[in-house]
Amino acid sequence: MMIYFANYTILQSITIDSFEKNNIPRTDTRDIERKQLRVLFIGTYPPRQCGLAKYLEDLVDNYQGPYGIVAIDEKDLKPTTRNYSNNIVFRLKQNDRETYYRVAEMANSQGYDVVNIQHEYGLYGGMCGEYIVHLLATVRKPIIITMHTVLPKPSEFYLSLTRTIAALSTRIIVLSPVGRQLLVDLYGVDETKIAIIHHGVPDVPFTQTLTEAKQKLGFDAKRPIMATFGLLHRDKNIQLVLKAMKKIVEYVPNILYLVLGQTHPLVKLHEGDSYRLELEYNVTTCGLVNNVHFVSKYLDDKELISYLSASDIYITPYIHEEQYVSGTLAWAVGLGKAVVSTPYLYAKELLAHGRGFLIPFNDHQALSSTIITLVQNQEVRDAARRQAYKFGRQMIWPSVTCDYENIFRNTLLYF
């Protein structure tokens, strides 16, 4: 199948068939099985504040072998405004096409065994992030790409771009089974090329009682607490919870809803803190100032774990049905929370088999009745918590990183 991009002469001779994986193992298998693989990771990285930066930080912190990181800087960022740690070997400029070739040359010439690319369309330059194709087509090492977004209803351009990315990658990692199914059914990717590794979560002991966690934060041990966390933007749909709170407080007057996290940096560039300010205004006008609290800062792991450990219920009221992964939902399940969510793709998958509770999109009445039921029925709440925590044990970062390393090694064996 031929793939054409008007902007790319480099792709005019590329076919998906020409990138089928090699099924013949190498002759130096013992050396590969014994050595610590040197990996070049490519993605956003702290101090940049976004979910993928946190994901890559956790991944490399748990990786036992040698590695380097290529950090992606957003367009128009002045290099002097961000100071990275010493494990950053290069800074890829989002809209500078030449830096993509320089990263490829680094991967080819500096002793790396494999390359892992953390992929979101918006991270890379060009239309829909198409500049990544230059990098993929130039690297001569095994490329394992982690796809944090798989669109279920792509435009023709996204469809063609994603097929090209898949063709140029040696292996593809997705974060849920629905992602793999979309790649196979919609994008025509060979199923054997795709691996599933669940989103990583911290390893936190399960606690039956939340008393100590609440008291550490200065909350009454008997006060019911709900939470939502993550970088704030309109798609979080926090306003749905505020609508539901009007009914909830009639039955649970002392309930507290924590909105954890600052405005997303990219959103703040365009509209400032307008969304958070709108939410705070609604809280005031609805008489909920004693029941809703905003923690408007970028929370580190320790702070997040403290707040979630004190929360009886976690809520993801998101509006986009096609969302195939959510790091915040993964955290909530991994920490054994009773989760209430709208039925986007990832939520339907992760909260199945009694691991959580789904409500229809934008239905504040269903949300309020579900919350009231859970607050009043600890047995139902705890049953979901135990099921969630049990499932989440496969998602702790040491396990996730081990899965990554196994894929790196297996990919190199057949490259």
mmCIF file of C-alpha atoms in Angstrom:
data_model
loop_
_atom_site.group_PDB
_atom_site.id
_atom_site.type_symbol
_atom_site.label_atom_id
_atom_site.label_comp_id
_atom_site.label_asym_id
_atom_site.label_seq_id
_atom_site.Cartn_x
_atom_site.Cartn_y
_atom_site.Cartn_z
ATOM 1 C CA MET A 1 0.000 0.000 0.000
ATOM 2 C CA MET A 2 1.533 3.312 -1.088
ATOM 3 C CA ILE A 3 1.357 6.314 1.230
ATOM 4 C CA TYR A 4 1.655 9.834 -0.168
ATOM 5 C CA PHE A 5 2.084 13.092 1.715
ATOM 6 C CA ALA A 6 2.078 16.299 -0.263
ATOM 7 C CA ASN A 7 4.661 17.781 2.089
ATOM 8 C CA TYR A 8 7.045 14.815 1.951
ATOM 9 C CA THR A 9 9.129 13.721 -1.001
ATOM 10 C CA ILE A 10 10.909 11.380 1.423
ATOM 11 C CA LEU A 11 7.791 9.201 1.740
ATOM 12 C CA GLN A 12 6.877 8.827 -1.885
ATOM 13 C CA SER A 13 8.612 5.465 -2.157
ATOM 14 C CA ILE A 14 7.630 4.139 1.269
ATOM 15 C CA THR A 15 5.137 1.313 1.530
ATOM 16 C CA ILE A 16 3.772 -0.378 4.595
ATOM 17 C CA ASP A 17 4.786 -3.737 3.161
ATOM 18 C CA SER A 18 8.425 -2.666 3.062
ATOM 19 C CA PHE A 19 8.452 -2.250 6.833
ATOM 20 C CA GLU A 20 7.113 -5.637 7.890
ATOM 21 C CA LYS A 21 8.999 -6.930 10.926
ATOM 22 C CA ASN A 22 11.814 -9.402 10.543
ATOM 23 C CA ASN A 23 10.952 -12.873 11.845
ATOM 24 C CA ILE A 24 14.499 -14.228 11.754
ATOM 25 C CA PRO A 25 16.330 -13.936 15.105
ATOM 26 C CA ARG A 26 19.855 -12.585 15.224
ATOM 27 C CA THR A 27 22.854 -14.823 15.756
ATOM 28 C CA ASP A 28 24.152 -12.813 18.755
ATOM 29 C CA THR A 29 21.113 -13.539 20.922
ATOM 30 C CA ARG A 30 23.092 -14.441 24.048
ATOM 31 C CA ASP A 31 24.897 -11.106 24.026
ATOM 32 C CA ILE A 32 21.624 -9.225 23.666
ATOM 33 C CA GLU A 33 19.938 -11.231 26.415
ATOM 34 C CA ARG A 34 22.767 -10.460 28.855
ATOM 35 C CA LYS A 35 23.627 -6.836 28.145
ATOM 36 C CA GLN A 36 22.009 -3.751 29.607
ATOM 37 C CA LEU A 37 20.414 -2.055 26.640
ATOM 38 C CA ARG A 38 21.249 1.590 26.019
ATOM 39 C CA VAL A 39 18.006 3.380 25.199
ATOM 40 C CA LEU A 40 17.379 6.791 23.673
ATOM 41 C CA PHE A 41 14.065 8.092 25.006
ATOM 42 C CA ILE A 42 12.318 10.909 23.137
ATOM 43 C CA GLY A 43 9.478 12.915 24.668
ATOM 44 C CA THR A 44 8.583 15.839 26.885
ATOM 45 C CA TYR A 45 10.343 15.918 30.250
ATOM 46 C CA PRO A 46 10.209 17.957 33.479
ATOM 47 C CA PRO A 47 10.392 20.778 34.303
ATOM 48 C CA ARG A 48 7.932 20.977 31.388
ATOM 49 C CA GLN A 49 4.523 20.460 32.949
ATOM 50 C CA CYS A 50 2.364 17.961 31.083
ATOM 51 C CA GLY A 51 1.176 14.401 31.545
ATOM 52 C CA LEU A 52 3.646 12.890 29.089
ATOM 53 C CA ALA A 53 6.588 14.613 30.768
ATOM 54 C CA LYS A 54 5.590 13.012 34.070
ATOM 55 C CA TYR A 55 5.115 9.662 32.341
ATOM 56 C CA LEU A 56 8.610 9.712 30.828
ATOM 57 C CA GLU A 57 10.164 10.843 34.099
ATOM 58 C CA ASP A 58 8.610 7.900 35.945
ATOM 59 C CA LEU A 59 9.615 5.494 33.179
ATOM 60 C CA VAL A 60 13.305 6.447 33.140
ATOM 61 C CA ASP A 61 13.460 6.672 36.941
ATOM 62 C CA ASN A 62 12.568 2.983 37.043
ATOM 63 C CA TYR A 63 14.707 1.891 34.075
ATOM 64 C CA GLN A 64 17.823 0.065 35.286
ATOM 65 C CA GLY A 65 19.998 0.367 32.172
ATOM 66 C CA PRO A 66 21.914 3.259 30.573
ATOM 67 C CA TYR A 67 19.877 5.820 28.666
ATOM 68 C CA GLY A 68 19.719 9.315 27.234
ATOM 69 C CA ILE A 69 16.721 11.603 26.829
ATOM 70 C CA VAL A 70 15.824 13.916 23.977
ATOM 71 C CA ALA A 71 13.474 16.513 25.468
ATOM 72 C CA ILE A 72 10.895 18.170 23.224
ATOM 73 C CA ASP A 73 10.573 21.932 23.625
ATOM 74 C CA GLU A 74 7.368 23.626 22.538
ATOM 75 C CA LYS A 75 7.517 26.205 19.780
ATOM 76 C CA ASP A 76 8.704 29.715 20.675
ATOM 77 C CA LEU A 77 10.289 28.537 23.939
ATOM 78 C CA LYS A 78 13.513 30.363 24.729
ATOM 79 C CA PRO A 79 16.130 27.748 25.759
ATOM 80 C CA THR A 80 17.297 29.873 28.672
ATOM 81 C CA THR A 81 13.839 29.769 30.297
ATOM 82 C CA ARG A 82 14.026 26.051 31.080
ATOM 83 C CA ASN A 83 16.797 24.161 32.864
ATOM 84 C CA TYR A 84 16.837 20.400 32.371
ATOM 85 C CA SER A 85 18.667 17.739 34.374
ATOM 86 C CA ASN A 86 21.924 16.195 33.164
ATOM 87 C CA ASN A 87 20.241 13.139 31.613
ATOM 88 C CA ILE A 88 18.960 15.320 28.754
ATOM 89 C CA VAL A 89 21.319 14.756 25.815
ATOM 90 C CA PHE A 90 19.524 16.967 23.279
ATOM 91 C CA ARG A 91 16.636 19.423 23.038
ATOM 92 C CA LEU A 92 14.374 18.872 20.047
ATOM 93 C CA LYS A 93 12.700 22.083 18.902
ATOM 94 C CA GLN A 94 9.105 21.300 18.001
ATOM 95 C CA ASN A 95 8.918 23.398 14.833
ATOM 96 C CA ASP A 96 12.565 23.117 13.697
ATOM 97 C CA ARG A 97 12.628 20.367 11.080
ATOM 98 C CA GLU A 98 16.437 20.215 11.075
ATOM 99 C CA THR A 99 16.567 19.112 14.720
ATOM 100 C CA TYR A 100 14.617 15.959 13.846
ATOM 101 C CA TYR A 101 17.430 14.881 11.522
ATOM 102 C CA ARG A 102 20.000 15.727 14.199
ATOM 103 C CA VAL A 103 18.212 13.489 16.698
ATOM 104 C CA ALA A 104 18.186 10.662 14.145
ATOM 105 C CA GLU A 105 21.925 11.070 13.578
ATOM 106 C CA MET A 106 22.493 10.937 17.329
ATOM 107 C CA ALA A 107 20.472 7.736 17.588
ATOM 108 C CA ASN A 108 22.443 6.166 14.737
ATOM 109 C CA SER A 109 25.947 7.170 15.794
ATOM 110 C CA GLN A 110 26.159 7.260 19.585
ATOM 111 C CA GLY A 111 25.840 3.635 20.613
ATOM 112 C CA TYR A 112 22.150 3.404 21.407
ATOM 113 C CA ASP A 113 20.586 -0.037 21.036
ATOM 114 C CA VAL A 114 16.962 1.054 20.664
ATOM 115 C CA VAL A 115 14.918 4.258 20.459
ATOM 116 C CA ASN A 116 11.683 4.797 22.387
ATOM 117 C CA ILE A 117 9.464 7.663 21.220
ATOM 118 C CA GLN A 118 6.627 8.922 23.403
ATOM 119 C CA HIS A 119 4.007 10.069 20.916
ATOM 120 C CA GLU A 120 1.194 12.597 20.995
ATOM 121 C CA TYR A 121 0.289 14.357 17.760
ATOM 122 C CA GLY A 122 0.504 17.818 19.299
ATOM 123 C CA LEU A 123 4.044 17.366 20.610
ATOM 124 C CA TYR A 124 5.715 17.366 17.215
ATOM 125 C CA GLY A 125 5.989 20.045 14.542
ATOM 126 C CA GLY A 126 4.216 20.409 11.222
ATOM 127 C CA MET A 127 0.597 19.665 10.416
ATOM 128 C CA CYS A 128 -0.755 17.301 13.114
ATOM 129 C CA GLY A 129 2.813 16.552 14.230
ATOM 130 C CA GLU A 130 3.964 15.264 10.833
ATOM 131 C CA TYR A 131 7.623 16.253 11.365
ATOM 132 C CA ILE A 132 8.098 13.075 13.361
ATOM 133 C CA VAL A 133 8.096 11.202 10.047
ATOM 134 C CA HIS A 134 11.483 12.755 9.192
ATOM 135 C CA LEU A 135 12.895 11.290 12.398
ATOM 136 C CA LEU A 136 11.309 7.872 11.953
ATOM 137 C CA ALA A 137 12.456 7.534 8.352
ATOM 138 C CA THR A 138 16.071 8.434 9.186
ATOM 139 C CA VAL A 139 16.748 6.368 12.319
ATOM 140 C CA ARG A 140 18.510 3.063 11.599
ATOM 141 C CA LYS A 141 17.937 1.515 15.033
ATOM 142 C CA PRO A 142 14.878 -0.352 16.337
ATOM 143 C CA ILE A 143 12.136 2.180 17.053
ATOM 144 C CA ILE A 144 9.543 1.421 19.713
ATOM 145 C CA ILE A 145 6.863 4.100 19.700
ATOM 146 C CA THR A 146 4.460 4.577 22.610
ATOM 147 C CA MET A 147 1.162 5.960 21.311
ATOM 148 C CA HIS A 148 -0.642 7.976 23.970
ATOM 149 C CA THR A 149 -3.441 8.822 21.533
ATOM 150 C CA VAL A 150 -5.166 6.527 19.032
ATOM 151 C CA LEU A 151 -8.010 8.336 17.296
ATOM 152 C CA PRO A 152 -11.195 6.275 16.727
ATOM 153 C CA LYS A 153 -12.547 8.756 14.151
ATOM 154 C CA PRO A 154 -9.487 10.150 12.343
ATOM 155 C CA SER A 155 -9.583 12.545 9.429
ATOM 156 C CA GLU A 156 -8.054 11.296 6.180
ATOM 157 C CA PHE A 157 -4.817 13.086 7.040
ATOM 158 C CA TYR A 158 -4.603 11.637 10.566
ATOM 159 C CA LEU A 159 -5.377 8.182 9.177
ATOM 160 C CA SER A 160 -2.598 8.423 6.605
ATOM 161 C CA LEU A 161 -0.131 9.937 9.076
ATOM 162 C CA THR A 162 -0.784 7.275 11.703
ATOM 163 C CA ARG A 163 -0.373 4.481 9.164
ATOM 164 C CA THR A 164 2.951 5.987 8.142
ATOM 165 C CA ILE A 165 4.105 6.246 11.756
ATOM 166 C CA ALA A 166 3.125 2.617 12.304
ATOM 167 C CA ALA A 167 4.933 1.505 9.147
ATOM 168 C CA LEU A 168 8.152 3.258 10.137
ATOM 169 C CA SER A 169 8.110 1.941 13.723
ATOM 170 C CA THR A 170 9.569 -1.442 14.604
ATOM 171 C CA ARG A 171 7.127 -2.003 17.481
ATOM 172 C CA ILE A 172 4.172 -0.048 18.840
ATOM 173 C CA ILE A 173 3.189 0.205 22.492
ATOM 174 C CA VAL A 174 -0.384 1.164 23.375
ATOM 175 C CA LEU A 175 -1.730 1.709 26.867
ATOM 176 C CA SER A 176 -4.935 -0.290 26.646
ATOM 177 C CA PRO A 177 -6.501 -3.136 24.637
ATOM 178 C CA VAL A 178 -8.886 -0.736 22.890
ATOM 179 C CA GLY A 179 -5.868 1.085 21.457
ATOM 180 C CA ARG A 180 -4.569 -2.113 19.929
ATOM 181 C CA GLN A 181 -7.968 -2.956 18.467
ATOM 182 C CA LEU A 182 -8.258 0.480 16.877
ATOM 183 C CA LEU A 183 -4.827 0.166 15.276
ATOM 184 C CA VAL A 184 -5.685 -3.259 13.880
ATOM 185 C CA ASP A 185 -9.262 -2.646 12.722
ATOM 186 C CA LEU A 186 -9.086 0.989 11.635
ATOM 187 C CA TYR A 187 -5.464 1.587 10.687
ATOM 188 C CA GLY A 188 -4.602 -1.852 9.330
ATOM 189 C CA VAL A 189 -1.592 -2.433 11.585
ATOM 190 C CA ASP A 190 -0.314 -5.986 12.034
ATOM 191 C CA GLU A 191 -1.499 -7.140 15.464
ATOM 192 C CA THR A 192 1.812 -8.886 16.177
ATOM 193 C CA LYS A 193 3.572 -5.523 15.940
ATOM 194 C CA ILE A 194 1.567 -4.084 18.852
ATOM 195 C CA ALA A 195 2.165 -4.563 22.575
ATOM 196 C CA ILE A 196 -0.049 -3.431 25.452
ATOM 197 C CA ILE A 197 1.557 -1.896 28.525
ATOM 198 C CA HIS A 198 -0.825 -0.257 30.962
ATOM 199 C CA HIS A 199 -0.190 3.304 32.125
ATOM 200 C CA GLY A 200 2.207 3.283 35.066
ATOM 201 C CA VAL A 201 1.160 4.170 38.610
ATOM 202 C CA PRO A 202 3.020 4.558 41.918
ATOM 203 C CA ASP A 203 3.278 1.580 44.250
ATOM 204 C CA VAL A 204 1.180 2.588 47.252
ATOM 205 C CA PRO A 205 -0.093 0.164 49.936
ATOM 206 C CA PHE A 206 -3.843 -0.405 50.103
ATOM 207 C CA THR A 207 -5.475 1.035 53.227
ATOM 208 C CA GLN A 208 -8.909 -0.056 54.386
ATOM 209 C CA THR A 209 -9.475 3.101 56.404
ATOM 210 C CA LEU A 210 -8.792 6.655 55.221
ATOM 211 C CA THR A 211 -8.784 8.166 58.711
ATOM 212 C CA GLU A 212 -5.044 8.754 59.026
ATOM 213 C CA ALA A 213 -4.700 10.153 55.493
ATOM 214 C CA LYS A 214 -7.521 12.643 56.099
ATOM 215 C CA GLN A 215 -6.171 13.774 59.446
ATOM 216 C CA LYS A 216 -2.687 14.356 57.992
ATOM 217 C CA LEU A 217 -4.216 16.926 55.639
ATOM 218 C CA GLY A 218 -6.231 18.543 58.418
ATOM 219 C CA PHE A 219 -9.598 17.104 57.389
ATOM 220 C CA ASP A 220 -12.186 15.602 59.703
ATOM 221 C CA ALA A 221 -11.748 11.827 59.563
ATOM 222 C CA LYS A 222 -15.498 11.363 59.073
ATOM 223 C CA ARG A 223 -15.870 13.908 56.287
ATOM 224 C CA PRO A 224 -16.609 12.335 52.852
ATOM 225 C CA ILE A 225 -14.073 13.554 50.288
ATOM 226 C CA MET A 226 -14.191 13.425 46.483
ATOM 227 C CA ALA A 227 -11.383 14.463 44.148
ATOM 228 C CA THR A 228 -10.391 15.139 40.550
ATOM 229 C CA PHE A 229 -6.792 15.922 39.626
ATOM 230 C CA GLY A 230 -4.783 16.950 36.590
ATOM 231 C CA LEU A 231 -3.855 20.046 34.634
ATOM 232 C CA LEU A 232 -7.034 22.082 34.363
ATOM 233 C CA HIS A 233 -8.778 22.759 31.031
ATOM 234 C CA ARG A 234 -12.371 22.838 29.806
ATOM 235 C CA ASP A 235 -12.418 19.221 28.611
ATOM 236 C CA LYS A 236 -12.050 18.159 32.250
ATOM 237 C CA ASN A 237 -15.744 19.121 32.548
ATOM 238 C CA ILE A 238 -15.518 20.036 36.228
ATOM 239 C CA GLN A 239 -18.715 22.063 35.816
ATOM 240 C CA LEU A 240 -20.664 18.789 35.623
ATOM 241 C CA VAL A 241 -19.567 17.910 39.151
ATOM 242 C CA LEU A 242 -20.518 21.368 40.391
ATOM 243 C CA LYS A 243 -24.029 20.911 38.974
ATOM 244 C CA ALA A 244 -24.259 17.549 40.725
ATOM 245 C CA MET A 245 -23.022 19.049 43.997
ATOM 246 C CA LYS A 246 -26.215 21.085 44.384
ATOM 247 C CA LYS A 247 -28.149 17.847 44.910
ATOM 248 C CA ILE A 248 -25.375 15.965 46.700
ATOM 249 C CA VAL A 249 -25.081 18.506 49.535
ATOM 250 C CA GLU A 250 -28.791 18.103 50.300
ATOM 251 C CA TYR A 251 -28.066 14.509 51.338
ATOM 252 C CA VAL A 252 -24.411 14.839 52.384
ATOM 253 C CA PRO A 253 -24.032 18.407 53.734
ATOM 254 C CA ASN A 254 -20.424 17.975 54.880
ATOM 255 C CA ILE A 255 -19.058 16.469 51.641
ATOM 256 C CA LEU A 256 -15.909 18.046 50.180
ATOM 257 C CA TYR A 257 -14.854 18.070 46.517
ATOM 258 C CA LEU A 258 -11.158 18.703 45.832
ATOM 259 C CA VAL A 259 -10.153 20.049 42.407
ATOM 260 C CA LEU A 260 -6.429 19.355 42.323
ATOM 261 C CA GLY A 261 -4.110 20.999 39.821
ATOM 262 C CA GLN A 262 -3.281 24.251 38.082
ATOM 263 C CA THR A 263 -4.389 25.450 34.661
ATOM 264 C CA HIS A 264 -2.656 23.603 31.816
ATOM 265 C CA PRO A 265 0.340 25.753 30.719
ATOM 266 C CA LEU A 266 -0.685 25.734 27.046
ATOM 267 C CA VAL A 267 -4.251 26.703 27.955
ATOM 268 C CA LYS A 268 -2.929 29.468 30.170
ATOM 269 C CA LEU A 269 -1.061 30.972 27.218
ATOM 270 C CA HIS A 270 -4.337 31.475 25.338
ATOM 271 C CA GLU A 271 -6.948 32.174 28.008
ATOM 272 C CA GLY A 272 -5.132 32.539 31.302
ATOM 273 C CA ASP A 273 -6.965 31.107 34.320
ATOM 274 C CA SER A 274 -10.396 31.966 32.912
ATOM 275 C CA TYR A 275 -11.772 28.428 33.259
ATOM 276 C CA ARG A 276 -10.735 28.073 36.885
ATOM 277 C CA LEU A 277 -12.092 31.534 37.657
ATOM 278 C CA GLU A 278 -15.427 30.604 36.053
ATOM 279 C CA LEU A 279 -15.578 27.480 38.197
ATOM 280 C CA GLU A 280 -14.755 29.426 41.354
ATOM 281 C CA TYR A 281 -17.473 31.953 40.490
ATOM 282 C CA ASN A 282 -19.994 29.126 40.057
ATOM 283 C CA VAL A 283 -18.971 27.669 43.402
ATOM 284 C CA THR A 284 -19.674 31.006 45.070
ATOM 285 C CA THR A 285 -22.995 31.689 43.326
ATOM 286 C CA CYS A 286 -24.240 28.158 44.072
ATOM 287 C CA GLY A 287 -23.373 28.435 47.751
ATOM 288 C CA LEU A 288 -20.769 25.666 47.630
ATOM 289 C CA VAL A 289 -17.775 27.502 49.104
ATOM 290 C CA ASN A 290 -17.693 25.127 52.075
ATOM 291 C CA ASN A 291 -17.932 22.053 49.862
ATOM 292 C CA VAL A 292 -15.503 22.707 46.985
ATOM 293 C CA HIS A 293 -11.811 23.459 47.375
ATOM 294 C CA PHE A 294 -9.335 24.276 44.591
ATOM 295 C CA VAL A 295 -5.675 23.352 45.025
ATOM 296 C CA SER A 296 -4.344 25.451 42.156
ATOM 297 C CA LYS A 297 -0.735 24.290 41.888
ATOM 298 C CA TYR A 298 1.315 21.669 40.087
ATOM 299 C CA LEU A 299 1.355 18.799 42.565
ATOM 300 C CA ASP A 300 4.279 16.426 42.935
ATOM 301 C CA ASP A 301 3.810 12.693 43.479
ATOM 302 C CA LYS A 302 3.951 12.919 47.264
ATOM 303 C CA GLU A 303 1.261 15.602 47.361
ATOM 304 C CA LEU A 304 -0.973 13.762 44.894
ATOM 305 C CA ILE A 305 -0.696 10.518 46.819
ATOM 306 C CA SER A 306 -1.580 12.344 50.043
ATOM 307 C CA TYR A 307 -4.729 13.877 48.574
ATOM 308 C CA LEU A 308 -5.855 10.716 46.783
ATOM 309 C CA SER A 309 -5.197 8.592 49.864
ATOM 310 C CA ALA A 310 -7.615 10.843 51.743
ATOM 311 C CA SER A 311 -10.313 10.673 49.049
ATOM 312 C CA ASP A 312 -13.289 8.330 49.324
ATOM 313 C CA ILE A 313 -14.347 8.820 45.688
ATOM 314 C CA TYR A 314 -12.477 9.840 42.554
ATOM 315 C CA ILE A 315 -14.286 11.421 39.585
ATOM 316 C CA THR A 316 -13.374 11.775 35.901
ATOM 317 C CA PRO A 317 -16.315 13.627 34.296
ATOM 318 C CA TYR A 318 -14.638 13.986 30.897
ATOM 319 C CA ILE A 319 -16.588 14.809 27.735
ATOM 320 C CA HIS A 320 -14.730 13.052 24.907
ATOM 321 C CA GLU A 321 -15.930 9.505 24.294
ATOM 322 C CA GLU A 322 -12.879 8.707 22.136
ATOM 323 C CA GLN A 323 -10.325 9.224 24.946
ATOM 324 C CA TYR A 324 -8.409 5.958 24.995
ATOM 325 C CA VAL A 325 -6.130 6.621 27.963
ATOM 326 C CA SER A 326 -6.104 8.786 31.085
ATOM 327 C CA GLY A 327 -3.170 8.982 33.445
ATOM 328 C CA THR A 328 -5.327 10.392 36.230
ATOM 329 C CA LEU A 329 -7.801 7.522 35.969
ATOM 330 C CA ALA A 330 -4.928 5.041 35.949
ATOM 331 C CA TRP A 331 -3.624 6.579 39.168
ATOM 332 C CA ALA A 332 -7.031 6.402 40.839
ATOM 333 C CA VAL A 333 -7.452 2.731 39.949
ATOM 334 C CA GLY A 334 -3.866 1.923 40.920
ATOM 335 C CA LEU A 335 -4.358 3.498 44.332
ATOM 336 C CA GLY A 336 -7.590 1.585 44.890
ATOM 337 C CA LYS A 337 -10.091 4.439 44.775
ATOM 338 C CA ALA A 338 -13.841 4.152 44.269
ATOM 339 C CA VAL A 339 -14.083 5.789 40.838
ATOM 340 C CA VAL A 340 -17.078 7.399 39.140
ATOM 341 C CA SER A 341 -16.595 8.320 35.500
ATOM 342 C CA THR A 342 -18.247 9.160 32.232
ATOM 343 C CA PRO A 343 -17.992 6.258 29.737
ATOM 344 C CA TYR A 344 -15.071 7.289 27.527
ATOM 345 C CA LEU A 345 -13.140 4.399 25.958
ATOM 346 C CA TYR A 346 -10.473 4.060 28.633
ATOM 347 C CA ALA A 347 -12.940 4.349 31.499
ATOM 348 C CA LYS A 348 -15.189 1.625 30.087
ATOM 349 C CA GLU A 349 -12.184 -0.651 29.855
ATOM 350 C CA LEU A 350 -10.459 0.146 33.133
ATOM 351 C CA LEU A 351 -13.592 0.236 35.294
ATOM 352 C CA ALA A 352 -15.129 -2.989 33.967
ATOM 353 C CA HIS A 353 -15.778 -6.037 36.177
ATOM 354 C CA GLY A 354 -16.769 -4.058 39.252
ATOM 355 C CA ARG A 355 -13.696 -1.807 39.343
ATOM 356 C CA GLY A 356 -15.718 1.420 39.200
ATOM 357 C CA PHE A 357 -18.953 3.128 38.237
ATOM 358 C CA LEU A 358 -19.986 4.688 34.916
ATOM 359 C CA ILE A 359 -22.555 7.432 34.360
ATOM 360 C CA PRO A 360 -23.819 8.877 31.041
ATOM 361 C CA PHE A 361 -22.032 11.878 29.539
ATOM 362 C CA ASN A 362 -23.137 15.274 30.897
ATOM 363 C CA ASP A 363 -25.744 13.732 33.207
ATOM 364 C CA HIS A 364 -25.391 15.573 36.506
ATOM 365 C CA GLN A 365 -28.445 13.827 37.954
ATOM 366 C CA ALA A 366 -26.907 10.393 37.388
ATOM 367 C CA LEU A 367 -23.650 11.651 38.869
ATOM 368 C CA SER A 368 -25.319 13.035 41.987
ATOM 369 C CA SER A 369 -27.371 9.891 42.622
ATOM 370 C CA THR A 370 -24.309 7.660 42.145
ATOM 371 C CA ILE A 371 -22.218 9.756 44.536
ATOM 372 C CA ILE A 372 -24.963 9.808 47.165
ATOM 373 C CA THR A 373 -25.346 6.026 46.940
ATOM 374 C CA LEU A 374 -21.604 5.455 47.294
ATOM 375 C CA VAL A 375 -21.210 7.819 50.230
ATOM 376 C CA GLN A 376 -24.066 6.085 52.026
ATOM 377 C CA ASN A 377 -22.911 2.544 51.214
ATOM 378 C CA GLN A 378 -19.350 1.820 52.311
ATOM 379 C CA GLU A 379 -19.659 -1.881 51.459
ATOM 380 C CA VAL A 380 -20.286 -1.136 47.766
ATOM 381 C CA ARG A 381 -17.543 1.481 47.773
ATOM 382 C CA ASP A 382 -14.987 -0.826 49.364
ATOM 383 C CA ALA A 383 -15.777 -3.710 47.010
ATOM 384 C CA ALA A 384 -14.945 -1.502 44.023
ATOM 385 C CA ARG A 385 -11.808 -0.245 45.756
ATOM 386 C CA ARG A 386 -10.477 -3.751 46.288
ATOM 387 C CA GLN A 387 -11.172 -4.779 42.691
ATOM 388 C CA ALA A 388 -9.496 -1.627 41.377
ATOM 389 C CA TYR A 389 -6.404 -2.064 43.526
ATOM 390 C CA LYS A 390 -6.070 -5.723 42.567
ATOM 391 C CA PHE A 391 -6.152 -4.836 38.870
ATOM 392 C CA GLY A 392 -3.756 -1.946 39.406
ATOM 393 C CA ARG A 393 -0.929 -4.114 40.716
ATOM 394 C CA GLN A 394 0.125 -4.878 37.136
ATOM 395 C CA MET A 395 0.359 -1.118 36.539
ATOM 396 C CA ILE A 396 2.953 -0.168 39.165
ATOM 397 C CA TRP A 397 6.011 1.429 37.595
ATOM 398 C CA PRO A 398 8.560 -1.344 38.320
ATOM 399 C CA SER A 399 6.282 -3.810 36.511
ATOM 400 C CA VAL A 400 5.638 -1.400 33.624
ATOM 401 C CA THR A 401 9.339 -0.677 33.178
ATOM 402 C CA CYS A 402 10.125 -4.400 33.185
ATOM 403 C CA ASP A 403 7.568 -4.838 30.396
ATOM 404 C CA TYR A 404 9.256 -2.038 28.454
ATOM 405 C CA GLU A 405 12.668 -3.635 28.837
ATOM 406 C CA ASN A 406 11.363 -7.006 27.655
ATOM 407 C CA ILE A 407 9.930 -5.363 24.538
ATOM 408 C CA PHE A 408 13.173 -3.460 23.905
ATOM 409 C CA ARG A 409 15.175 -6.680 24.137
ATOM 410 C CA ASN A 410 12.797 -8.769 22.050
ATOM 411 C CA THR A 411 12.635 -6.069 19.383
ATOM 412 C CA LEU A 412 16.419 -5.898 19.153
ATOM 413 C CA LEU A 413 16.648 -9.687 18.854
ATOM 414 C CA TYR A 414 14.593 -9.641 15.657
ATOM 415 C CA PHE A 415 15.853 -6.372 14.169
#
